[in-house]
Short mmCIF file of N, CA and C in Angstrom, two decimals:
data_model
loop_
_atom_site.label_atom_id
_atom_site.label_comp_id
_atom_site.label_asym_id
_atom_site.label_seq_id
_atom_site.Cartn_x
_atom_site.Cartn_y
_atom_site.Cartn_z
N MET A 1 -15.93 58.90 -29.75
CA MET A 1 -16.19 57.49 -29.51
C MET A 1 -16.75 57.31 -28.11
N MET A 2 -17.75 56.51 -27.98
CA MET A 2 -18.39 56.24 -26.71
C MET A 2 -17.51 55.30 -25.88
N GLU A 3 -17.38 55.58 -24.57
CA GLU A 3 -16.57 54.70 -23.72
C GLU A 3 -17.28 53.36 -23.56
N HIS A 4 -16.51 52.29 -23.67
CA HIS A 4 -17.07 50.95 -23.57
C HIS A 4 -17.42 50.60 -22.12
N SER A 5 -18.24 49.59 -21.97
CA SER A 5 -18.64 49.17 -20.63
C SER A 5 -17.45 48.53 -19.92
N ILE A 6 -17.43 48.67 -18.60
CA ILE A 6 -16.34 48.13 -17.80
C ILE A 6 -16.56 46.64 -17.58
N ASN A 7 -15.57 45.86 -17.93
CA ASN A 7 -15.57 44.44 -17.62
C ASN A 7 -14.18 44.10 -17.10
N ARG A 8 -13.99 42.91 -16.70
CA ARG A 8 -12.68 42.50 -16.16
C ARG A 8 -11.99 41.53 -17.13
N ASN A 9 -12.02 41.86 -18.39
CA ASN A 9 -11.38 41.05 -19.42
C ASN A 9 -10.09 41.73 -19.88
N LEU A 10 -9.09 40.91 -20.12
CA LEU A 10 -7.76 41.39 -20.51
C LEU A 10 -7.36 40.79 -21.84
N ILE A 11 -6.83 41.63 -22.71
CA ILE A 11 -6.26 41.15 -23.96
C ILE A 11 -4.77 41.45 -23.94
N ILE A 12 -3.98 40.43 -24.27
CA ILE A 12 -2.52 40.53 -24.26
C ILE A 12 -2.04 40.56 -25.70
N LEU A 13 -1.27 41.58 -26.05
CA LEU A 13 -0.70 41.65 -27.39
C LEU A 13 0.63 40.92 -27.40
N GLY A 14 0.69 39.83 -28.12
CA GLY A 14 1.89 39.01 -28.20
C GLY A 14 1.67 37.67 -27.52
N ALA A 15 1.61 36.60 -28.31
CA ALA A 15 1.36 35.26 -27.77
C ALA A 15 2.63 34.42 -27.74
N GLY A 16 3.78 35.09 -27.68
CA GLY A 16 5.05 34.37 -27.59
C GLY A 16 5.37 34.00 -26.16
N GLY A 17 6.63 33.71 -25.91
CA GLY A 17 7.07 33.30 -24.58
C GLY A 17 6.74 34.31 -23.50
N HIS A 18 7.09 35.58 -23.73
CA HIS A 18 6.80 36.60 -22.73
C HIS A 18 5.29 36.79 -22.57
N GLY A 19 4.55 36.69 -23.65
CA GLY A 19 3.10 36.80 -23.56
C GLY A 19 2.50 35.75 -22.64
N HIS A 20 3.04 34.54 -22.70
CA HIS A 20 2.55 33.47 -21.83
C HIS A 20 2.91 33.73 -20.37
N VAL A 21 4.09 34.32 -20.14
CA VAL A 21 4.45 34.70 -18.77
C VAL A 21 3.47 35.75 -18.26
N VAL A 22 3.20 36.76 -19.07
CA VAL A 22 2.27 37.82 -18.69
C VAL A 22 0.89 37.22 -18.39
N LYS A 23 0.45 36.29 -19.20
CA LYS A 23 -0.84 35.64 -18.96
C LYS A 23 -0.85 34.93 -17.61
N GLU A 24 0.22 34.21 -17.30
CA GLU A 24 0.27 33.49 -16.02
C GLU A 24 0.31 34.45 -14.83
N VAL A 25 1.00 35.59 -14.99
CA VAL A 25 0.99 36.60 -13.92
C VAL A 25 -0.43 37.11 -13.72
N ALA A 26 -1.11 37.44 -14.82
CA ALA A 26 -2.49 37.94 -14.74
C ALA A 26 -3.42 36.90 -14.13
N GLU A 27 -3.26 35.64 -14.52
CA GLU A 27 -4.09 34.57 -13.95
C GLU A 27 -3.84 34.43 -12.45
N ALA A 28 -2.58 34.49 -12.04
CA ALA A 28 -2.23 34.34 -10.63
C ALA A 28 -2.82 35.45 -9.78
N MET A 29 -3.02 36.62 -10.36
CA MET A 29 -3.61 37.74 -9.64
C MET A 29 -5.09 37.49 -9.32
N GLY A 30 -5.74 36.71 -10.16
CA GLY A 30 -7.14 36.34 -9.92
C GLY A 30 -8.14 37.47 -10.05
N VAL A 31 -7.83 38.49 -10.82
CA VAL A 31 -8.75 39.64 -10.94
C VAL A 31 -9.42 39.74 -12.32
N PHE A 32 -8.97 38.94 -13.27
CA PHE A 32 -9.53 39.02 -14.63
C PHE A 32 -10.47 37.85 -14.87
N ASP A 33 -11.59 38.14 -15.53
CA ASP A 33 -12.56 37.10 -15.85
C ASP A 33 -12.17 36.32 -17.10
N LYS A 34 -11.55 37.01 -18.04
CA LYS A 34 -11.20 36.39 -19.32
C LYS A 34 -9.88 36.99 -19.78
N ILE A 35 -9.00 36.15 -20.32
CA ILE A 35 -7.71 36.62 -20.83
C ILE A 35 -7.49 35.97 -22.19
N ASP A 36 -7.22 36.80 -23.20
CA ASP A 36 -6.96 36.30 -24.55
C ASP A 36 -5.77 37.03 -25.16
N PHE A 37 -5.31 36.50 -26.30
CA PHE A 37 -4.16 37.05 -27.01
C PHE A 37 -4.56 37.66 -28.35
N LEU A 38 -3.83 38.69 -28.75
CA LEU A 38 -3.76 39.15 -30.13
C LEU A 38 -2.31 38.93 -30.55
N ASP A 39 -2.08 38.54 -31.78
CA ASP A 39 -0.72 38.31 -32.24
C ASP A 39 -0.68 38.46 -33.76
N ASP A 40 0.41 39.01 -34.27
CA ASP A 40 0.54 39.20 -35.72
C ASP A 40 1.12 37.99 -36.44
N ASN A 41 1.46 36.95 -35.69
CA ASN A 41 1.96 35.72 -36.30
C ASN A 41 0.75 34.93 -36.85
N PRO A 42 0.69 34.74 -38.17
CA PRO A 42 -0.46 34.04 -38.74
C PRO A 42 -0.54 32.57 -38.31
N ASN A 43 0.54 32.03 -37.75
CA ASN A 43 0.54 30.63 -37.31
C ASN A 43 0.14 30.47 -35.85
N SER A 44 -0.17 31.57 -35.18
CA SER A 44 -0.57 31.49 -33.77
C SER A 44 -1.97 30.91 -33.66
N SER A 45 -2.07 29.76 -33.04
CA SER A 45 -3.38 29.13 -32.87
C SER A 45 -4.13 29.70 -31.67
N GLU A 46 -3.43 30.45 -30.81
CA GLU A 46 -4.05 30.99 -29.60
C GLU A 46 -4.65 32.38 -29.80
N ALA A 47 -4.15 33.11 -30.77
CA ALA A 47 -4.59 34.50 -30.95
C ALA A 47 -5.99 34.55 -31.53
N ILE A 48 -6.78 35.49 -31.02
CA ILE A 48 -8.14 35.68 -31.53
C ILE A 48 -8.20 36.77 -32.59
N GLY A 49 -7.03 37.36 -32.89
CA GLY A 49 -6.96 38.41 -33.90
C GLY A 49 -5.56 38.98 -33.96
N LEU A 50 -5.39 39.98 -34.83
CA LEU A 50 -4.12 40.64 -35.01
C LEU A 50 -3.97 41.83 -34.05
N CYS A 51 -2.75 42.15 -33.69
CA CYS A 51 -2.50 43.31 -32.82
C CYS A 51 -3.09 44.57 -33.42
N SER A 52 -2.92 44.74 -34.71
CA SER A 52 -3.41 45.95 -35.39
C SER A 52 -4.93 46.05 -35.37
N ASP A 53 -5.62 44.96 -35.07
CA ASP A 53 -7.08 44.96 -35.01
C ASP A 53 -7.61 45.18 -33.60
N ASN A 54 -6.75 45.66 -32.69
CA ASN A 54 -7.13 45.77 -31.28
C ASN A 54 -8.41 46.58 -31.05
N LYS A 55 -8.64 47.60 -31.87
CA LYS A 55 -9.84 48.45 -31.68
C LYS A 55 -11.13 47.63 -31.79
N LYS A 56 -11.10 46.56 -32.56
CA LYS A 56 -12.29 45.72 -32.74
C LYS A 56 -12.69 45.03 -31.44
N PHE A 57 -11.78 44.97 -30.48
CA PHE A 57 -12.02 44.21 -29.25
C PHE A 57 -12.34 45.08 -28.05
N ILE A 58 -12.44 46.39 -28.25
CA ILE A 58 -12.62 47.32 -27.14
C ILE A 58 -13.93 47.09 -26.38
N GLU A 59 -14.95 46.63 -27.03
CA GLU A 59 -16.23 46.40 -26.35
C GLU A 59 -16.20 45.19 -25.42
N LYS A 60 -15.36 44.22 -25.72
CA LYS A 60 -15.32 42.98 -24.93
C LYS A 60 -14.15 42.91 -23.95
N TYR A 61 -13.16 43.79 -24.13
CA TYR A 61 -11.96 43.77 -23.28
C TYR A 61 -11.68 45.18 -22.79
N THR A 62 -11.85 45.40 -21.50
CA THR A 62 -11.56 46.71 -20.92
C THR A 62 -10.06 46.93 -20.82
N TYR A 63 -9.32 45.88 -20.53
CA TYR A 63 -7.88 45.98 -20.27
C TYR A 63 -7.07 45.39 -21.41
N ALA A 64 -5.93 46.02 -21.68
CA ALA A 64 -5.00 45.49 -22.70
C ALA A 64 -3.58 45.83 -22.27
N ILE A 65 -2.66 44.91 -22.59
CA ILE A 65 -1.26 45.13 -22.27
C ILE A 65 -0.40 44.48 -23.35
N PRO A 66 0.63 45.18 -23.81
CA PRO A 66 1.55 44.57 -24.77
C PRO A 66 2.56 43.70 -24.04
N ALA A 67 2.85 42.56 -24.62
CA ALA A 67 3.81 41.62 -24.03
C ALA A 67 4.93 41.35 -25.02
N PHE A 68 5.67 42.42 -25.33
CA PHE A 68 6.79 42.33 -26.27
C PHE A 68 8.08 42.57 -25.51
N GLY A 69 9.08 41.75 -25.78
CA GLY A 69 10.38 41.94 -25.15
C GLY A 69 11.11 43.17 -25.66
N ASN A 70 10.77 43.62 -26.85
CA ASN A 70 11.38 44.82 -27.43
C ASN A 70 10.84 46.03 -26.68
N ASN A 71 11.73 46.69 -25.93
CA ASN A 71 11.31 47.78 -25.05
C ASN A 71 10.63 48.94 -25.79
N LYS A 72 11.21 49.36 -26.89
CA LYS A 72 10.65 50.48 -27.65
C LYS A 72 9.27 50.12 -28.22
N LEU A 73 9.16 48.93 -28.77
CA LEU A 73 7.89 48.48 -29.34
C LEU A 73 6.82 48.38 -28.25
N ARG A 74 7.20 47.87 -27.09
CA ARG A 74 6.26 47.77 -25.98
C ARG A 74 5.72 49.14 -25.59
N MET A 75 6.61 50.13 -25.52
CA MET A 75 6.18 51.48 -25.15
C MET A 75 5.28 52.10 -26.23
N GLU A 76 5.59 51.87 -27.49
CA GLU A 76 4.74 52.37 -28.57
C GLU A 76 3.34 51.78 -28.47
N TRP A 77 3.27 50.49 -28.16
CA TRP A 77 1.96 49.84 -28.06
C TRP A 77 1.19 50.29 -26.83
N ILE A 78 1.86 50.56 -25.73
CA ILE A 78 1.16 51.10 -24.56
C ILE A 78 0.46 52.40 -24.96
N GLU A 79 1.17 53.24 -25.68
CA GLU A 79 0.59 54.52 -26.13
C GLU A 79 -0.61 54.29 -27.05
N ARG A 80 -0.46 53.37 -28.01
CA ARG A 80 -1.57 53.09 -28.94
C ARG A 80 -2.79 52.56 -28.21
N LEU A 81 -2.56 51.62 -27.30
CA LEU A 81 -3.68 51.02 -26.58
C LEU A 81 -4.38 52.06 -25.71
N ASP A 82 -3.60 52.90 -25.08
CA ASP A 82 -4.15 53.98 -24.27
C ASP A 82 -4.98 54.93 -25.14
N ASN A 83 -4.46 55.29 -26.29
CA ASN A 83 -5.19 56.16 -27.22
C ASN A 83 -6.48 55.51 -27.73
N ASN A 84 -6.49 54.17 -27.78
CA ASN A 84 -7.68 53.44 -28.22
C ASN A 84 -8.66 53.17 -27.07
N LEU A 85 -8.40 53.78 -25.91
CA LEU A 85 -9.27 53.75 -24.74
C LEU A 85 -9.26 52.46 -23.94
N PHE A 86 -8.25 51.63 -24.13
CA PHE A 86 -8.08 50.49 -23.24
C PHE A 86 -7.49 50.99 -21.92
N LYS A 87 -7.80 50.31 -20.84
CA LYS A 87 -7.14 50.55 -19.56
C LYS A 87 -5.89 49.69 -19.55
N ILE A 88 -4.75 50.28 -19.20
CA ILE A 88 -3.48 49.55 -19.18
C ILE A 88 -3.23 49.13 -17.73
N PRO A 89 -3.24 47.84 -17.45
CA PRO A 89 -3.05 47.40 -16.07
C PRO A 89 -1.58 47.35 -15.67
N THR A 90 -1.37 47.28 -14.39
CA THR A 90 -0.08 46.93 -13.82
C THR A 90 -0.27 45.52 -13.27
N LEU A 91 0.60 44.60 -13.66
CA LEU A 91 0.46 43.21 -13.25
C LEU A 91 1.57 42.84 -12.28
N ILE A 92 1.18 42.33 -11.12
CA ILE A 92 2.15 41.97 -10.08
C ILE A 92 1.85 40.56 -9.59
N HIS A 93 2.78 39.65 -9.82
CA HIS A 93 2.59 38.27 -9.39
C HIS A 93 2.50 38.21 -7.87
N PRO A 94 1.58 37.43 -7.32
CA PRO A 94 1.42 37.39 -5.86
C PRO A 94 2.61 36.83 -5.08
N THR A 95 3.54 36.14 -5.75
CA THR A 95 4.72 35.64 -5.04
C THR A 95 5.88 36.63 -5.04
N SER A 96 5.69 37.77 -5.68
CA SER A 96 6.75 38.80 -5.65
C SER A 96 6.62 39.57 -4.35
N TYR A 97 7.71 40.26 -3.97
CA TYR A 97 7.64 41.16 -2.82
C TYR A 97 7.78 42.58 -3.34
N VAL A 98 6.79 43.39 -3.07
CA VAL A 98 6.82 44.79 -3.46
C VAL A 98 6.59 45.61 -2.19
N SER A 99 7.58 46.40 -1.83
CA SER A 99 7.48 47.24 -0.64
C SER A 99 6.28 48.18 -0.76
N PRO A 100 5.59 48.42 0.35
CA PRO A 100 4.46 49.36 0.31
C PRO A 100 4.87 50.79 -0.09
N SER A 101 6.14 51.13 0.06
CA SER A 101 6.59 52.48 -0.32
C SER A 101 7.08 52.56 -1.76
N THR A 102 6.98 51.47 -2.48
CA THR A 102 7.38 51.44 -3.89
C THR A 102 6.24 51.98 -4.76
N THR A 103 6.61 52.64 -5.86
CA THR A 103 5.64 53.10 -6.85
C THR A 103 5.86 52.30 -8.13
N ILE A 104 4.78 51.74 -8.65
CA ILE A 104 4.85 50.99 -9.91
C ILE A 104 3.82 51.59 -10.86
N HIS A 105 4.28 52.01 -12.03
CA HIS A 105 3.41 52.68 -13.00
C HIS A 105 2.77 51.70 -13.97
N LEU A 106 1.74 52.18 -14.65
CA LEU A 106 0.93 51.34 -15.52
C LEU A 106 1.74 50.63 -16.60
N GLY A 107 1.24 49.47 -16.98
CA GLY A 107 1.85 48.70 -18.05
C GLY A 107 3.08 47.93 -17.63
N SER A 108 3.45 48.00 -16.36
CA SER A 108 4.60 47.24 -15.89
C SER A 108 4.15 45.86 -15.42
N VAL A 109 5.05 44.89 -15.58
CA VAL A 109 4.78 43.52 -15.17
C VAL A 109 5.87 43.10 -14.19
N ILE A 110 5.46 42.70 -13.00
CA ILE A 110 6.37 42.22 -11.97
C ILE A 110 6.13 40.71 -11.87
N GLU A 111 7.14 39.94 -12.27
CA GLU A 111 6.99 38.49 -12.35
C GLU A 111 7.24 37.81 -11.00
N ALA A 112 7.01 36.52 -10.98
CA ALA A 112 7.12 35.71 -9.76
C ALA A 112 8.49 35.87 -9.11
N LYS A 113 8.47 35.93 -7.79
CA LYS A 113 9.66 35.94 -6.94
C LYS A 113 10.56 37.16 -7.11
N ALA A 114 10.09 38.18 -7.81
CA ALA A 114 10.86 39.43 -7.90
C ALA A 114 10.75 40.16 -6.57
N VAL A 115 11.78 40.94 -6.25
CA VAL A 115 11.79 41.75 -5.03
C VAL A 115 12.01 43.20 -5.42
N ILE A 116 11.12 44.07 -4.95
CA ILE A 116 11.28 45.50 -5.18
C ILE A 116 11.23 46.16 -3.80
N ASN A 117 12.35 46.71 -3.40
CA ASN A 117 12.53 47.17 -2.04
C ASN A 117 12.07 48.61 -1.82
N THR A 118 12.21 49.07 -0.62
CA THR A 118 11.72 50.35 -0.09
C THR A 118 12.06 51.55 -0.99
N ASN A 119 11.05 52.39 -1.20
CA ASN A 119 11.18 53.67 -1.90
C ASN A 119 11.68 53.57 -3.33
N SER A 120 11.56 52.43 -3.94
CA SER A 120 11.95 52.30 -5.35
C SER A 120 10.80 52.73 -6.24
N ARG A 121 11.14 53.03 -7.50
CA ARG A 121 10.13 53.46 -8.46
C ARG A 121 10.33 52.69 -9.76
N ILE A 122 9.26 52.07 -10.22
CA ILE A 122 9.24 51.36 -11.49
C ILE A 122 8.32 52.17 -12.41
N GLU A 123 8.89 52.75 -13.45
CA GLU A 123 8.12 53.60 -14.36
C GLU A 123 7.27 52.77 -15.32
N LYS A 124 6.57 53.45 -16.18
CA LYS A 124 5.63 52.84 -17.13
C LYS A 124 6.31 51.81 -18.04
N GLY A 125 5.59 50.68 -18.23
CA GLY A 125 5.97 49.71 -19.25
C GLY A 125 7.21 48.88 -18.96
N CYS A 126 7.55 48.69 -17.72
CA CYS A 126 8.75 47.91 -17.38
C CYS A 126 8.42 46.43 -17.20
N ILE A 127 9.43 45.62 -17.42
CA ILE A 127 9.36 44.20 -17.10
C ILE A 127 10.39 43.94 -16.01
N ILE A 128 9.92 43.45 -14.87
CA ILE A 128 10.81 43.03 -13.79
C ILE A 128 10.66 41.52 -13.73
N SER A 129 11.63 40.83 -14.32
CA SER A 129 11.51 39.39 -14.54
C SER A 129 11.68 38.57 -13.27
N VAL A 130 11.38 37.30 -13.42
CA VAL A 130 11.39 36.34 -12.33
C VAL A 130 12.72 36.37 -11.56
N GLY A 131 12.60 36.48 -10.25
CA GLY A 131 13.76 36.41 -9.37
C GLY A 131 14.68 37.61 -9.39
N SER A 132 14.31 38.68 -10.04
CA SER A 132 15.19 39.86 -10.06
C SER A 132 14.99 40.67 -8.78
N ILE A 133 15.99 41.49 -8.46
CA ILE A 133 15.96 42.28 -7.23
C ILE A 133 16.22 43.74 -7.57
N ILE A 134 15.32 44.60 -7.11
CA ILE A 134 15.50 46.04 -7.21
C ILE A 134 15.65 46.52 -5.76
N ASP A 135 16.84 46.97 -5.39
CA ASP A 135 17.08 47.36 -4.01
C ASP A 135 16.48 48.73 -3.71
N HIS A 136 16.58 49.15 -2.48
CA HIS A 136 15.90 50.38 -2.03
C HIS A 136 16.36 51.61 -2.80
N ASP A 137 15.43 52.54 -2.97
CA ASP A 137 15.67 53.86 -3.56
C ASP A 137 16.20 53.82 -4.99
N ALA A 138 15.94 52.75 -5.71
CA ALA A 138 16.35 52.65 -7.11
C ALA A 138 15.21 53.17 -8.00
N ILE A 139 15.58 53.66 -9.16
CA ILE A 139 14.60 54.12 -10.15
C ILE A 139 14.84 53.36 -11.45
N ILE A 140 13.80 52.66 -11.87
CA ILE A 140 13.84 51.96 -13.15
C ILE A 140 12.96 52.79 -14.09
N ASN A 141 13.60 53.48 -15.02
CA ASN A 141 12.87 54.38 -15.91
C ASN A 141 12.00 53.62 -16.90
N TYR A 142 11.15 54.37 -17.62
CA TYR A 142 10.14 53.77 -18.49
C TYR A 142 10.74 52.82 -19.52
N GLY A 143 9.98 51.74 -19.77
CA GLY A 143 10.32 50.81 -20.84
C GLY A 143 11.51 49.91 -20.58
N CYS A 144 11.97 49.80 -19.36
CA CYS A 144 13.13 48.95 -19.07
C CYS A 144 12.73 47.49 -18.89
N HIS A 145 13.72 46.63 -19.08
CA HIS A 145 13.55 45.20 -18.81
C HIS A 145 14.69 44.76 -17.91
N VAL A 146 14.36 44.40 -16.67
CA VAL A 146 15.33 43.83 -15.74
C VAL A 146 15.10 42.33 -15.82
N ASP A 147 16.03 41.62 -16.46
CA ASP A 147 15.83 40.21 -16.78
C ASP A 147 16.05 39.31 -15.57
N CYS A 148 15.78 38.03 -15.75
CA CYS A 148 15.79 37.02 -14.69
C CYS A 148 17.04 37.09 -13.82
N GLY A 149 16.83 37.18 -12.52
CA GLY A 149 17.93 37.12 -11.57
C GLY A 149 18.86 38.31 -11.56
N ALA A 150 18.55 39.36 -12.26
CA ALA A 150 19.41 40.56 -12.26
C ALA A 150 19.18 41.32 -10.95
N VAL A 151 20.18 42.11 -10.57
CA VAL A 151 20.12 42.90 -9.35
C VAL A 151 20.44 44.35 -9.69
N VAL A 152 19.58 45.26 -9.27
CA VAL A 152 19.84 46.69 -9.37
C VAL A 152 20.01 47.17 -7.94
N LYS A 153 21.23 47.61 -7.62
CA LYS A 153 21.56 48.00 -6.25
C LYS A 153 20.91 49.34 -5.89
N SER A 154 20.96 49.66 -4.59
CA SER A 154 20.30 50.85 -4.06
C SER A 154 20.80 52.13 -4.73
N TYR A 155 19.90 53.07 -4.87
CA TYR A 155 20.12 54.42 -5.40
C TYR A 155 20.48 54.46 -6.89
N CYS A 156 20.43 53.34 -7.59
CA CYS A 156 20.71 53.36 -9.02
C CYS A 156 19.54 53.98 -9.78
N ILE A 157 19.88 54.67 -10.86
CA ILE A 157 18.87 55.19 -11.78
C ILE A 157 19.16 54.57 -13.14
N ILE A 158 18.23 53.75 -13.61
CA ILE A 158 18.41 53.04 -14.88
C ILE A 158 17.78 53.88 -16.00
N ALA A 159 18.54 54.09 -17.05
CA ALA A 159 18.09 54.92 -18.18
C ALA A 159 16.88 54.30 -18.86
N PRO A 160 16.01 55.15 -19.43
CA PRO A 160 14.84 54.65 -20.15
C PRO A 160 15.22 53.64 -21.23
N LEU A 161 14.35 52.67 -21.42
CA LEU A 161 14.45 51.65 -22.47
C LEU A 161 15.67 50.74 -22.32
N SER A 162 16.27 50.70 -21.14
CA SER A 162 17.45 49.85 -20.91
C SER A 162 17.05 48.40 -20.69
N ARG A 163 18.01 47.53 -20.96
CA ARG A 163 17.86 46.11 -20.64
C ARG A 163 19.01 45.72 -19.72
N ILE A 164 18.66 45.16 -18.57
CA ILE A 164 19.64 44.62 -17.64
C ILE A 164 19.58 43.11 -17.83
N ASN A 165 20.67 42.51 -18.27
CA ASN A 165 20.67 41.09 -18.62
C ASN A 165 20.58 40.18 -17.41
N SER A 166 20.16 38.95 -17.66
CA SER A 166 20.04 37.94 -16.60
C SER A 166 21.33 37.84 -15.81
N GLY A 167 21.19 37.83 -14.49
CA GLY A 167 22.33 37.66 -13.61
C GLY A 167 23.22 38.88 -13.45
N GLN A 168 22.98 39.93 -14.18
CA GLN A 168 23.82 41.13 -14.10
C GLN A 168 23.54 41.86 -12.80
N VAL A 169 24.59 42.43 -12.20
CA VAL A 169 24.46 43.24 -10.99
C VAL A 169 24.86 44.67 -11.34
N ILE A 170 23.94 45.60 -11.17
CA ILE A 170 24.20 47.00 -11.47
C ILE A 170 24.51 47.73 -10.16
N LYS A 171 25.74 48.21 -10.06
CA LYS A 171 26.17 48.96 -8.89
C LYS A 171 26.34 50.41 -9.30
N CYS A 172 26.00 51.30 -8.42
CA CYS A 172 26.11 52.73 -8.75
C CYS A 172 27.15 53.37 -7.86
N ASN A 173 27.89 54.30 -8.41
CA ASN A 173 28.86 55.06 -7.63
C ASN A 173 28.14 56.22 -6.98
N ASN A 174 27.50 55.92 -5.87
CA ASN A 174 26.68 56.92 -5.21
C ASN A 174 27.02 56.90 -3.72
N LEU A 175 27.43 58.01 -3.16
CA LEU A 175 27.81 58.07 -1.77
C LEU A 175 26.64 57.86 -0.82
N SER A 176 25.41 57.97 -1.34
CA SER A 176 24.23 57.82 -0.49
C SER A 176 24.01 56.36 -0.09
N GLY A 177 24.50 55.42 -0.85
CA GLY A 177 24.22 54.02 -0.58
C GLY A 177 25.43 53.32 -0.13
#
């Protein structure tokens, strides 16, 4: 398959609540020319097609990201989109604080007012929701969702595909912190 031309258009898989948050994060970044949805809900008036039809949109959309709250499903779709030659962006809301020493991998979304402190690592496909805090030297493994206002304390390592609920504080028994 021939590689498509590079444009700054983004397609979001999932036009539900989280999909709209992802769209607003992408809009706030100001780097995309066009943003549209794919969704498998036949009643979605915003979707321009079905998620399973994503290959049909490769010529018009260089970037694609799944916006599903289901961690496993989100990771499966990141893999599919990557295999279909879409570029998977990392989206970071401009009102979040991300330390320059932090690493954030593709397909992750950092929402408004989130804080990610020194030497932390956010792996592929994570959601760091609005107002959540990831303290220094923490590792959030692939496919995790740290929900609104949750706190992951320093030196914690969060298992892949985990969900940290809103307001939850994760403390680790680690002598380093």
